[in-house]
Amino acid sequence: MKVYLYDTTLRDGAQAEGISYTVSDKLKIARKLIAFGIDYLEGGWPGANPKDLEFFQDAKKLDFNKTKLAAFGSTRHPRLKVKDDPNLLNLIKSEAPVVTVFGKSWDLHVESALATTLENNLLMVYETVAFLKEVGREVVFDAEHFFDGFKNNPEYALKVIEQAARAGADFIVLCDTNGGSLPKEIRAGVEAALKIHPRIGIHTHNDSELAVANSLIAVEAGAVMVQGTINGYGERCGNANLCSVIPNLILKMGVEVNCQDNLKNLTRLSRYVAEIANLHPNPYQPYTGQSAFTHKGGVHASALLKDKGTYEHIPPELVGNHRKVSISDQAGVSNLLFNSENLGLSEEEVKTYGKELVAAIKAMEHQGYQFEGAEASLELLVRRVTGKLSEPFKIDNSKLIIEIKEDGRVLSEAVVKVRVGDTTIHTASDGNGPVNALDNALRKALLEIYPNLSELKLTDYKVRVLNEKAGTEAVVRVLIESSAGEKSINTVGVSTNIIEASLKALTDSLVYFLINNNEGTVS
């Protein structure tokens, strides 16, 4: 069985709150989707806004290979002829080889939203599809609100898709527009529609957390097209997530899709689209999320050492992801064994120090530390417990001065005394806030001895209050991300004092950078 994948990330996905693609963004995503091997790429609604018109003009320069570009629009206006409808004329003007038009299939929408008669709506569907076929377009008809219509007035919902079929639609796509249908209702609708047209598609929304399941059940029932978006982006709760649909079709259902040879690029595609959309990738997203193949419990790690299939439903490499066994208060010695190479530990060292390390990690996480997102601090802890860390410097003392001026300006100055071997450096620096002042002062003190420290840049700073009810006495956890070239260094500090927590995380980032650049041997 072959199923066609229809991507609407650039149109339906752009309706998600917080997403606003530029034309350049849309072209970048289009190139990635074409390279991935998507069958149909919906570019937008030409005529709805200048951005989409510009996209279709610029898209003419793209090499679509086997991917087909689709323009999206609606059936003709209730009171206009097809040849006079600007919406339809813009669809043709886009020069997209495929045109997708939606029409109402729920009688409630016809009479309330369109404010027309049921009979006129049937004419609108037929005439629109027939007109587009006459001008040589491949036509996908989206039966909007089909499943609500099928539940409310099944006879009329089926009449709507009959009109699209009679007019020559190449695909008829059944839409669960409100996202409220259950899998058994999807199956019933698809089976009824297949008696009218052989090429039925499915378009689901995720308002009941069933978009992916409903898409798969539709395929099981005989649908041959699945519409969705990368990462499930879309209005309200989103659309069917193609990053879950695609591997499920290929790996679980044995369905043939054109992009199956590129499945290993799925994780990269997911994260690329998230980056262009300016959204943080969902770490818990199935298949492509950072945590999709992360194992935390000691029992799980122990089993994975024996057989990866014990706690993984597929090998992560199939979708371009990777396995991770985290070190936390849920960990056991098996977690250390699994990560021994990354932590610089031999099997013998794990046996010798394993229990001590696990106890130290659990004690620190009890204080509020979290090492899952602070791998550099974890490696330093392991080195300290095993006696393998030679500190490149030590902070003898530090002092912060914060001055609030009459005009509201806030000035921050840090004074630090740092020891490197037998040399003591006493220096001060100001900054944009106390943490920045501390960072500047530390770097100023160390740069003369470690000039390559200038390569290290602080790129992210996060603070989380761990026990909010304690108010200003609460414990805070500070996570700092630094970078040196392409390498990312993540460190953590915990204290009831935000400055102390920040200093701990800052110090770890500097130490980690220096020891990994063979700098310093102070014990």
Short mmCIF file of C-alpha atoms in Angstrom, two decimals:
data_model
loop_
_atom_site.label_atom_id
_atom_site.label_comp_id
_atom_site.label_asym_id
_atom_site.label_seq_id
_atom_site.Cartn_x
_atom_site.Cartn_y
_atom_site.Cartn_z
CA MET A 1 0.00 0.00 0.00
CA LYS A 2 1.27 3.48 -0.85
CA VAL A 3 0.31 6.63 1.01
CA TYR A 4 0.94 10.19 -0.18
CA LEU A 5 2.21 12.71 2.36
CA TYR A 6 0.81 16.21 2.13
CA ASP A 7 2.62 18.85 4.19
CA THR A 8 0.81 22.02 5.25
CA THR A 9 3.46 23.41 7.62
CA LEU A 10 3.70 26.63 5.59
CA ARG A 11 -0.05 27.29 5.66
CA ASP A 12 -1.92 25.46 8.43
CA GLY A 13 1.23 25.29 10.55
CA ALA A 14 1.67 29.05 10.26
CA GLN A 15 -1.69 29.49 12.00
CA ALA A 16 -0.16 28.34 15.29
CA GLU A 17 0.03 31.02 17.95
CA GLY A 18 3.56 32.40 18.10
CA ILE A 19 4.58 31.48 14.53
CA SER A 20 5.08 34.13 11.88
CA TYR A 21 7.11 32.99 8.88
CA THR A 22 8.76 35.44 6.53
CA VAL A 23 8.85 34.60 2.82
CA SER A 24 12.51 33.70 3.29
CA ASP A 25 11.55 31.35 6.16
CA LYS A 26 8.96 29.62 4.00
CA LEU A 27 11.42 29.13 1.16
CA LYS A 28 14.01 27.64 3.54
CA ILE A 29 11.48 25.17 4.97
CA ALA A 30 10.23 24.33 1.46
CA ARG A 31 13.74 23.38 0.36
CA LYS A 32 14.14 21.04 3.33
CA LEU A 33 10.74 19.40 2.73
CA ILE A 34 11.57 18.89 -0.95
CA ALA A 35 14.93 17.34 -0.05
CA PHE A 36 13.18 15.08 2.47
CA GLY A 37 10.83 13.79 -0.23
CA ILE A 38 7.39 15.10 0.77
CA ASP A 39 4.84 14.35 -1.99
CA TYR A 40 2.75 17.52 -1.72
CA LEU A 41 3.89 20.84 -0.26
CA GLU A 42 1.16 23.38 0.45
CA GLY A 43 2.70 26.82 0.08
CA GLY A 44 -0.14 29.00 1.35
CA TRP A 45 -3.28 30.83 0.25
CA PRO A 46 -2.40 33.16 -2.66
CA GLY A 47 -4.61 36.21 -2.38
CA ALA A 48 -5.13 35.92 1.36
CA ASN A 49 -2.04 38.07 2.00
CA PRO A 50 0.87 39.63 0.03
CA LYS A 51 3.36 37.27 1.71
CA ASP A 52 1.80 34.17 0.13
CA LEU A 53 1.60 35.81 -3.28
CA GLU A 54 5.31 36.62 -3.04
CA PHE A 55 6.11 33.07 -1.92
CA PHE A 56 4.47 31.52 -4.99
CA GLN A 57 6.38 33.91 -7.24
CA ASP A 58 9.72 33.05 -5.58
CA ALA A 59 8.87 29.33 -5.43
CA LYS A 60 9.03 29.18 -9.24
CA LYS A 61 12.83 29.28 -8.88
CA LEU A 62 12.92 26.15 -6.69
CA ASP A 63 13.72 22.70 -8.01
CA PHE A 64 10.79 20.67 -6.69
CA ASN A 65 12.11 17.35 -7.96
CA LYS A 66 9.23 14.90 -7.31
CA THR A 67 7.44 17.15 -4.81
CA LYS A 68 4.29 18.91 -6.04
CA LEU A 69 3.54 22.48 -4.95
CA ALA A 70 -0.06 23.11 -3.88
CA ALA A 71 -1.91 26.40 -3.55
CA PHE A 72 -4.75 26.54 -1.03
CA GLY A 73 -8.09 28.32 -1.25
CA SER A 74 -11.84 27.94 -0.87
CA THR A 75 -14.75 27.07 -3.12
CA ARG A 76 -16.27 29.98 -5.03
CA HIS A 77 -18.10 32.75 -3.17
CA PRO A 78 -21.82 31.90 -2.68
CA ARG A 79 -22.86 34.85 -4.84
CA LEU A 80 -20.15 34.82 -7.52
CA LYS A 81 -19.50 32.79 -10.63
CA VAL A 82 -16.28 30.78 -10.68
CA LYS A 83 -14.76 32.90 -13.46
CA ASP A 84 -15.40 36.08 -11.47
CA ASP A 85 -14.15 34.83 -8.09
CA PRO A 86 -10.84 36.60 -7.22
CA ASN A 87 -9.90 33.77 -4.83
CA LEU A 88 -10.02 31.19 -7.64
CA LEU A 89 -8.30 33.50 -10.11
CA ASN A 90 -5.42 33.99 -7.65
CA LEU A 91 -5.11 30.21 -7.27
CA ILE A 92 -4.65 29.89 -11.03
CA LYS A 93 -2.33 32.91 -11.13
CA SER A 94 -0.04 31.21 -8.59
CA GLU A 95 0.81 28.66 -11.31
CA ALA A 96 0.94 25.91 -8.69
CA PRO A 97 0.33 22.55 -10.42
CA VAL A 98 -1.92 21.42 -7.56
CA VAL A 99 -4.82 23.38 -6.13
CA THR A 100 -6.41 22.41 -2.81
CA VAL A 101 -9.83 23.90 -2.15
CA PHE A 102 -11.92 23.43 0.93
CA GLY A 103 -15.69 23.27 0.93
CA LYS A 104 -18.24 23.01 3.71
CA SER A 105 -19.57 19.52 4.39
CA TRP A 106 -21.33 20.25 7.69
CA ASP A 107 -24.84 21.63 7.16
CA LEU A 108 -24.50 23.80 10.27
CA HIS A 109 -21.56 25.65 8.66
CA VAL A 110 -23.28 25.98 5.31
CA GLU A 111 -26.33 27.71 6.78
CA SER A 112 -24.66 29.60 9.66
CA ALA A 113 -21.11 30.46 8.54
CA LEU A 114 -21.63 30.69 4.76
CA ALA A 115 -25.21 31.95 5.09
CA THR A 116 -26.31 30.10 1.98
CA THR A 117 -28.54 27.16 1.10
CA LEU A 118 -27.50 23.53 1.17
CA GLU A 119 -28.27 23.29 -2.55
CA ASN A 120 -26.09 26.28 -3.45
CA ASN A 121 -23.19 24.85 -1.44
CA LEU A 122 -23.37 21.64 -3.52
CA LEU A 123 -23.20 23.75 -6.68
CA MET A 124 -20.26 25.72 -5.28
CA VAL A 125 -18.29 22.51 -4.70
CA TYR A 126 -19.06 21.04 -8.12
CA GLU A 127 -18.45 24.21 -10.11
CA THR A 128 -15.20 25.05 -8.28
CA VAL A 129 -13.62 21.64 -8.78
CA ALA A 130 -14.82 21.43 -12.40
CA PHE A 131 -13.43 24.90 -13.17
CA LEU A 132 -10.00 24.04 -11.76
CA LYS A 133 -9.90 20.75 -13.65
CA GLU A 134 -10.79 22.59 -16.89
CA VAL A 135 -7.70 24.78 -16.52
CA GLY A 136 -5.51 21.72 -16.05
CA ARG A 137 -4.90 21.62 -12.31
CA GLU A 138 -4.62 18.56 -10.10
CA VAL A 139 -7.34 19.15 -7.50
CA VAL A 140 -7.41 18.12 -3.87
CA PHE A 141 -10.81 18.74 -2.31
CA ASP A 142 -10.73 19.25 1.48
CA ALA A 143 -14.15 18.40 2.92
CA GLU A 144 -14.02 20.79 5.86
CA HIS A 145 -15.74 19.63 9.08
CA PHE A 146 -16.57 16.35 7.36
CA PHE A 147 -16.74 14.23 10.50
CA ASP A 148 -18.96 16.70 12.37
CA GLY A 149 -21.17 16.86 9.31
CA PHE A 150 -21.17 13.07 8.97
CA LYS A 151 -22.35 12.74 12.58
CA ASN A 152 -24.98 15.48 12.25
CA ASN A 153 -26.30 14.86 8.74
CA PRO A 154 -24.47 11.95 7.07
CA GLU A 155 -26.57 12.07 3.91
CA TYR A 156 -25.63 15.69 3.21
CA ALA A 157 -21.93 15.27 4.11
CA LEU A 158 -21.68 12.43 1.59
CA LYS A 159 -23.55 14.49 -1.05
CA VAL A 160 -20.85 17.17 -0.75
CA ILE A 161 -18.01 14.77 -1.52
CA GLU A 162 -20.13 13.20 -4.29
CA GLN A 163 -20.18 16.60 -6.01
CA ALA A 164 -16.39 16.89 -5.73
CA ALA A 165 -16.01 13.35 -7.12
CA ARG A 166 -18.40 14.04 -10.04
CA ALA A 167 -16.47 17.19 -10.91
CA GLY A 168 -13.21 15.23 -11.17
CA ALA A 169 -11.35 15.84 -7.86
CA ASP A 170 -8.11 13.81 -7.78
CA PHE A 171 -8.21 13.38 -4.01
CA ILE A 172 -11.01 13.95 -1.52
CA VAL A 173 -9.64 14.71 1.94
CA LEU A 174 -11.87 14.27 4.98
CA CYS A 175 -11.17 16.92 7.61
CA ASP A 176 -11.62 16.62 11.37
CA THR A 177 -11.42 20.40 11.56
CA ASN A 178 -12.44 20.77 15.21
CA GLY A 179 -10.26 17.85 16.28
CA GLY A 180 -13.00 16.24 18.33
CA SER A 181 -13.57 12.92 16.57
CA LEU A 182 -12.67 9.49 17.96
CA PRO A 183 -10.84 6.80 15.93
CA LYS A 184 -14.01 4.70 15.45
CA GLU A 185 -15.76 7.78 13.96
CA ILE A 186 -12.81 8.38 11.63
CA ARG A 187 -12.93 4.78 10.41
CA ALA A 188 -16.67 4.95 9.75
CA GLY A 189 -16.32 8.19 7.78
CA VAL A 190 -13.44 6.92 5.64
CA GLU A 191 -15.20 3.64 4.85
CA ALA A 192 -18.34 5.52 3.77
CA ALA A 193 -16.33 7.96 1.62
CA LEU A 194 -14.42 5.16 -0.13
CA LYS A 195 -17.71 4.01 -1.68
CA ILE A 196 -17.80 7.38 -3.48
CA HIS A 197 -14.13 7.98 -4.43
CA PRO A 198 -11.10 5.63 -4.43
CA ARG A 199 -8.53 8.24 -3.34
CA ILE A 200 -9.55 9.43 0.11
CA GLY A 201 -7.24 11.49 2.33
CA ILE A 202 -7.30 12.51 5.99
CA HIS A 203 -6.68 15.87 7.69
CA THR A 204 -6.88 15.86 11.50
CA HIS A 205 -6.42 18.35 14.30
CA ASN A 206 -5.14 17.52 17.75
CA ASP A 207 -7.75 19.06 20.06
CA SER A 208 -8.47 15.63 21.59
CA GLU A 209 -4.80 14.48 21.46
CA LEU A 210 -5.83 12.04 18.71
CA ALA A 211 -4.57 13.63 15.49
CA VAL A 212 -1.84 11.05 14.86
CA ALA A 213 -3.99 8.11 15.97
CA ASN A 214 -6.87 9.31 13.79
CA SER A 215 -4.55 9.68 10.79
CA LEU A 216 -3.26 6.13 11.22
CA ILE A 217 -6.74 4.63 11.66
CA ALA A 218 -7.81 6.42 8.47
CA VAL A 219 -4.93 4.78 6.59
CA GLU A 220 -5.88 1.43 8.09
CA ALA A 221 -9.41 2.00 6.78
CA GLY A 222 -8.11 2.76 3.27
CA ALA A 223 -7.09 6.45 3.10
CA VAL A 224 -4.18 7.04 0.71
CA MET A 225 -3.24 10.63 1.63
CA VAL A 226 -2.28 12.04 5.03
CA GLN A 227 -2.13 15.78 5.59
CA GLY A 228 -0.17 17.18 8.52
CA THR A 229 2.63 19.48 9.64
CA ILE A 230 6.18 19.12 10.88
CA ASN A 231 6.18 19.04 14.70
CA GLY A 232 2.36 19.16 14.65
CA TYR A 233 2.30 22.96 14.38
CA GLY A 234 -1.14 24.39 13.71
CA GLU A 235 -4.09 26.35 15.01
CA ARG A 236 -5.24 25.77 18.62
CA CYS A 237 -3.72 22.41 19.66
CA GLY A 238 -2.09 21.79 16.30
CA ASN A 239 -2.36 19.39 13.38
CA ALA A 240 -1.36 15.76 12.92
CA ASN A 241 2.38 15.63 13.57
CA LEU A 242 4.13 14.25 10.49
CA CYS A 243 7.20 13.55 12.62
CA SER A 244 5.14 10.84 14.31
CA VAL A 245 2.90 9.89 11.38
CA ILE A 246 5.79 9.16 8.99
CA PRO A 247 7.80 6.70 11.16
CA ASN A 248 4.59 5.03 12.32
CA LEU A 249 3.53 4.45 8.71
CA ILE A 250 6.94 3.14 7.67
CA LEU A 251 8.16 1.25 10.73
CA LYS A 252 4.94 0.12 12.38
CA MET A 253 2.47 -0.31 9.52
CA GLY A 254 4.73 -1.27 6.62
CA VAL A 255 3.22 1.40 4.40
CA GLU A 256 5.18 2.67 1.39
CA VAL A 257 5.89 6.41 1.30
CA ASN A 258 8.20 8.29 -1.04
CA CYS A 259 10.40 9.71 1.73
CA GLN A 260 11.17 6.41 3.48
CA ASP A 261 14.81 6.42 2.31
CA ASN A 262 15.23 9.77 4.10
CA LEU A 263 13.75 8.65 7.42
CA LYS A 264 17.16 9.03 9.07
CA ASN A 265 16.92 12.78 8.37
CA LEU A 266 13.61 13.18 10.23
CA THR A 267 15.09 14.47 13.52
CA ARG A 268 17.21 17.01 11.67
CA LEU A 269 14.16 18.20 9.71
CA SER A 270 12.07 18.51 12.88
CA ARG A 271 14.65 20.63 14.65
CA TYR A 272 15.37 22.74 11.57
CA VAL A 273 11.71 23.71 11.23
CA ALA A 274 11.55 24.51 14.97
CA GLU A 275 14.58 26.76 14.58
CA ILE A 276 13.06 28.63 11.62
CA ALA A 277 9.75 28.93 13.49
CA ASN A 278 11.73 30.40 16.44
CA LEU A 279 10.26 27.82 18.83
CA HIS A 280 12.08 25.58 21.27
CA PRO A 281 11.94 21.98 20.04
CA ASN A 282 9.69 19.87 22.25
CA PRO A 283 12.18 17.58 24.07
CA TYR A 284 9.44 15.03 24.79
CA GLN A 285 8.20 14.75 21.20
CA PRO A 286 8.07 11.08 20.12
CA TYR A 287 10.77 9.91 17.70
CA THR A 288 12.53 13.27 17.21
CA GLY A 289 12.56 14.86 20.69
CA GLN A 290 15.79 15.17 22.64
CA SER A 291 14.30 12.99 25.40
CA ALA A 292 12.59 10.47 23.10
CA PHE A 293 15.36 7.93 23.71
CA THR A 294 16.67 9.21 27.05
CA HIS A 295 16.76 6.74 29.93
CA LYS A 296 16.93 7.90 33.52
CA GLY A 297 16.13 4.96 35.82
CA GLY A 298 18.90 2.65 36.96
CA VAL A 299 16.85 -0.46 36.16
CA HIS A 300 16.38 0.77 32.60
CA ALA A 301 20.09 1.48 32.15
CA SER A 302 21.00 -1.97 33.45
CA ALA A 303 18.63 -3.63 30.97
CA LEU A 304 19.85 -1.47 28.05
CA LEU A 305 23.41 -2.66 28.63
CA LYS A 306 22.16 -6.18 27.96
CA ASP A 307 19.73 -5.45 25.10
CA LYS A 308 18.74 -2.06 23.67
CA GLY A 309 15.30 -3.37 22.77
CA THR A 310 14.34 -3.81 26.42
CA TYR A 311 13.29 -0.16 26.75
CA GLU A 312 13.26 1.19 23.18
CA HIS A 313 10.49 0.56 20.66
CA ILE A 314 12.84 1.31 17.72
CA PRO A 315 16.59 1.99 17.38
CA PRO A 316 16.85 5.83 17.54
CA GLU A 317 19.26 5.89 14.60
CA LEU A 318 16.41 4.95 12.24
CA VAL A 319 14.95 8.46 12.63
CA GLY A 320 18.28 10.24 13.05
CA ASN A 321 18.01 10.53 16.82
CA HIS A 322 20.37 9.11 19.45
CA ARG A 323 20.26 7.28 22.74
CA LYS A 324 21.08 9.00 26.02
CA VAL A 325 21.32 7.56 29.52
CA SER A 326 21.14 10.41 32.01
CA ILE A 327 22.75 10.65 35.41
CA SER A 328 20.37 11.77 38.17
CA ASP A 329 18.99 10.83 41.56
CA GLN A 330 17.17 7.99 39.76
CA ALA A 331 20.50 6.59 38.56
CA GLY A 332 22.41 3.49 39.52
CA VAL A 333 25.91 2.23 38.76
CA SER A 334 24.56 0.94 35.41
CA ASN A 335 23.93 4.56 34.34
CA LEU A 336 27.60 5.31 35.02
CA LEU A 337 28.69 2.23 33.09
CA PHE A 338 26.57 3.29 30.12
CA ASN A 339 28.16 6.79 30.18
CA SER A 340 31.64 5.71 31.24
CA GLU A 341 33.30 6.67 27.95
CA ASN A 342 31.74 10.17 27.93
CA LEU A 343 32.70 10.67 31.57
CA GLY A 344 36.28 9.47 31.04
CA LEU A 345 35.85 6.48 33.34
CA SER A 346 37.22 3.00 32.81
CA GLU A 347 35.10 -0.01 33.76
CA GLU A 348 37.46 -0.58 36.70
CA GLU A 349 36.97 3.00 37.92
CA VAL A 350 33.20 2.61 37.74
CA LYS A 351 33.48 -0.49 39.93
CA THR A 352 35.79 1.33 42.38
CA TYR A 353 33.99 4.67 42.61
CA GLY A 354 30.51 3.79 41.35
CA LYS A 355 28.67 3.71 44.67
CA GLU A 356 30.45 6.84 45.93
CA LEU A 357 29.61 8.70 42.73
CA VAL A 358 25.96 7.65 42.77
CA ALA A 359 25.69 8.71 46.43
CA ALA A 360 27.30 12.10 45.66
CA ILE A 361 24.97 12.70 42.70
CA LYS A 362 21.88 11.78 44.69
CA ALA A 363 22.96 14.01 47.61
CA MET A 364 23.53 16.97 45.32
CA GLU A 365 20.24 16.47 43.47
CA HIS A 366 18.54 16.39 46.86
CA GLN A 367 19.94 19.90 47.40
CA GLY A 368 18.45 20.99 44.06
CA TYR A 369 21.15 20.20 41.54
CA GLN A 370 20.13 18.75 38.19
CA PHE A 371 22.76 17.21 35.95
CA GLU A 372 20.57 16.15 33.01
CA GLY A 373 21.09 19.55 31.39
CA ALA A 374 24.49 20.26 32.94
CA GLU A 375 26.85 17.61 31.58
CA ALA A 376 29.97 19.72 32.17
CA SER A 377 29.25 20.07 35.90
CA LEU A 378 28.61 16.32 36.08
CA GLU A 379 31.96 15.55 34.48
CA LEU A 380 33.71 17.87 36.96
CA LEU A 381 31.94 16.15 39.87
CA VAL A 382 33.15 12.77 38.60
CA ARG A 383 36.70 14.07 38.27
CA ARG A 384 36.62 15.51 41.79
CA VAL A 385 35.31 12.31 43.39
CA THR A 386 37.84 10.16 41.55
CA GLY A 387 40.72 12.56 42.28
CA LYS A 388 41.34 13.22 38.58
CA LEU A 389 40.76 16.98 38.61
CA SER A 390 43.60 19.46 38.86
CA GLU A 391 41.91 22.81 39.38
CA PRO A 392 43.33 25.48 37.01
CA PHE A 393 42.49 28.24 39.53
CA LYS A 394 40.87 28.89 42.89
CA ILE A 395 38.75 31.83 44.01
CA ASP A 396 39.99 33.02 47.40
CA ASN A 397 37.19 35.56 47.79
CA SER A 398 34.79 37.73 45.81
CA LYS A 399 32.77 40.85 46.56
CA LEU A 400 29.89 42.54 44.77
CA ILE A 401 28.95 46.20 44.96
CA ILE A 402 25.55 47.23 43.63
CA GLU A 403 24.76 50.93 43.54
CA ILE A 404 21.34 52.39 42.73
CA LYS A 405 21.61 55.99 41.53
CA GLU A 406 19.04 58.74 42.04
CA ASP A 407 18.16 58.66 38.34
CA GLY A 408 17.33 54.94 38.58
CA ARG A 409 20.53 53.62 37.03
CA VAL A 410 21.89 50.44 38.65
CA LEU A 411 25.65 49.95 38.66
CA SER A 412 27.25 46.56 39.40
CA GLU A 413 30.90 46.03 40.25
CA ALA A 414 32.63 42.77 41.18
CA VAL A 415 35.95 42.40 43.00
CA VAL A 416 37.66 38.99 42.96
CA LYS A 417 40.85 37.51 44.35
CA VAL A 418 41.94 34.50 42.29
CA ARG A 419 44.91 32.17 42.87
CA VAL A 420 46.67 30.37 40.02
CA GLY A 421 49.50 28.28 41.45
CA ASP A 422 51.60 30.63 43.57
CA THR A 423 50.24 33.71 41.82
CA THR A 424 47.39 35.73 43.37
CA ILE A 425 45.45 38.11 41.15
CA HIS A 426 43.24 40.78 42.66
CA THR A 427 41.04 42.63 40.19
CA ALA A 428 37.70 44.36 39.69
CA SER A 429 35.26 44.89 36.83
CA ASP A 430 31.81 46.30 36.29
CA GLY A 431 29.04 44.77 34.23
CA ASN A 432 25.45 44.82 33.10
CA GLY A 433 24.13 43.30 36.32
CA PRO A 434 25.93 41.41 39.12
CA VAL A 435 26.41 38.11 37.25
CA ASN A 436 27.89 39.84 34.23
CA ALA A 437 30.18 41.85 36.53
CA LEU A 438 31.39 38.62 38.19
CA ASP A 439 31.95 36.98 34.83
CA ASN A 440 33.92 39.99 33.58
CA ALA A 441 36.05 40.17 36.74
CA LEU A 442 36.91 36.45 36.65
CA ARG A 443 37.87 36.60 32.99
CA LYS A 444 39.93 39.76 33.55
CA ALA A 445 41.84 38.00 36.33
CA LEU A 446 42.49 34.83 34.30
CA LEU A 447 43.06 36.08 30.75
CA GLU A 448 46.72 37.04 31.30
CA ILE A 449 47.53 33.46 32.28
CA TYR A 450 44.95 31.69 30.09
CA PRO A 451 44.58 33.91 26.98
CA ASN A 452 42.51 31.31 25.08
CA LEU A 453 39.74 31.88 27.65
CA SER A 454 38.63 34.67 25.31
CA GLU A 455 37.16 31.93 23.06
CA LEU A 456 34.56 31.06 25.71
CA LYS A 457 31.28 32.97 25.41
CA LEU A 458 28.30 32.90 27.79
CA THR A 459 25.28 32.16 25.57
CA ASP A 460 22.39 31.43 27.97
CA TYR A 461 21.52 32.00 31.62
CA LYS A 462 18.47 30.48 33.32
CA VAL A 463 17.26 30.76 36.90
CA ARG A 464 14.67 28.51 38.48
CA VAL A 465 13.23 28.96 41.97
CA LEU A 466 12.95 25.48 43.51
CA ASN A 467 10.74 26.14 46.55
CA GLU A 468 8.61 29.17 45.69
CA LYS A 469 6.81 29.24 49.04
CA ALA A 470 10.05 30.16 50.80
CA GLY A 471 9.90 33.58 49.11
CA THR A 472 13.18 35.47 49.08
CA GLU A 473 14.83 32.65 51.10
CA ALA A 474 14.08 30.11 48.37
CA VAL A 475 16.72 27.83 46.87
CA VAL A 476 17.52 28.76 43.28
CA ARG A 477 19.12 26.71 40.53
CA VAL A 478 21.16 28.51 37.89
CA LEU A 479 21.90 26.87 34.54
CA ILE A 480 24.54 28.47 32.37
CA GLU A 481 25.32 27.61 28.78
CA SER A 482 28.61 28.72 27.30
CA SER A 483 30.11 28.03 23.92
CA ALA A 484 33.58 27.76 22.46
CA GLY A 485 33.29 27.44 18.71
CA GLU A 486 30.70 24.72 18.02
CA LYS A 487 31.11 23.10 21.45
CA SER A 488 28.45 23.82 24.08
CA ILE A 489 29.29 23.76 27.81
CA ASN A 490 26.39 23.41 30.26
CA THR A 491 26.90 23.96 33.98
CA VAL A 492 24.77 24.29 37.10
CA GLY A 493 24.93 25.99 40.50
CA VAL A 494 22.51 25.82 43.46
CA SER A 495 22.18 28.06 46.52
CA THR A 496 19.73 30.15 48.52
CA ASN A 497 21.82 33.06 47.21
CA ILE A 498 21.36 33.65 43.47
CA ILE A 499 24.82 35.26 43.21
CA GLU A 500 26.50 32.25 44.83
CA ALA A 501 24.57 29.85 42.59
CA SER A 502 25.59 31.89 39.55
CA LEU A 503 29.23 31.96 40.66
CA LYS A 504 29.28 28.16 41.05
CA ALA A 505 27.90 27.64 37.55
CA LEU A 506 30.23 30.28 36.09
CA THR A 507 33.27 28.78 37.78
CA ASP A 508 32.40 25.30 36.50
CA SER A 509 32.16 26.61 32.93
CA LEU A 510 35.58 28.24 33.16
CA VAL A 511 37.20 25.20 34.82
CA TYR A 512 35.67 22.80 32.31
CA PHE A 513 36.90 24.88 29.37
CA LEU A 514 40.42 25.16 30.77
CA ILE A 515 40.91 21.50 31.70
CA ASN A 516 39.65 20.43 28.27
CA ASN A 517 42.22 22.75 26.73
CA ASN A 518 45.02 21.32 28.92
CA GLU A 519 45.38 24.51 30.92
CA GLY A 520 46.43 24.69 34.56
CA THR A 521 47.53 22.09 37.09
CA VAL A 522 46.71 23.62 40.48
CA SER A 523 45.73 20.98 43.05
#
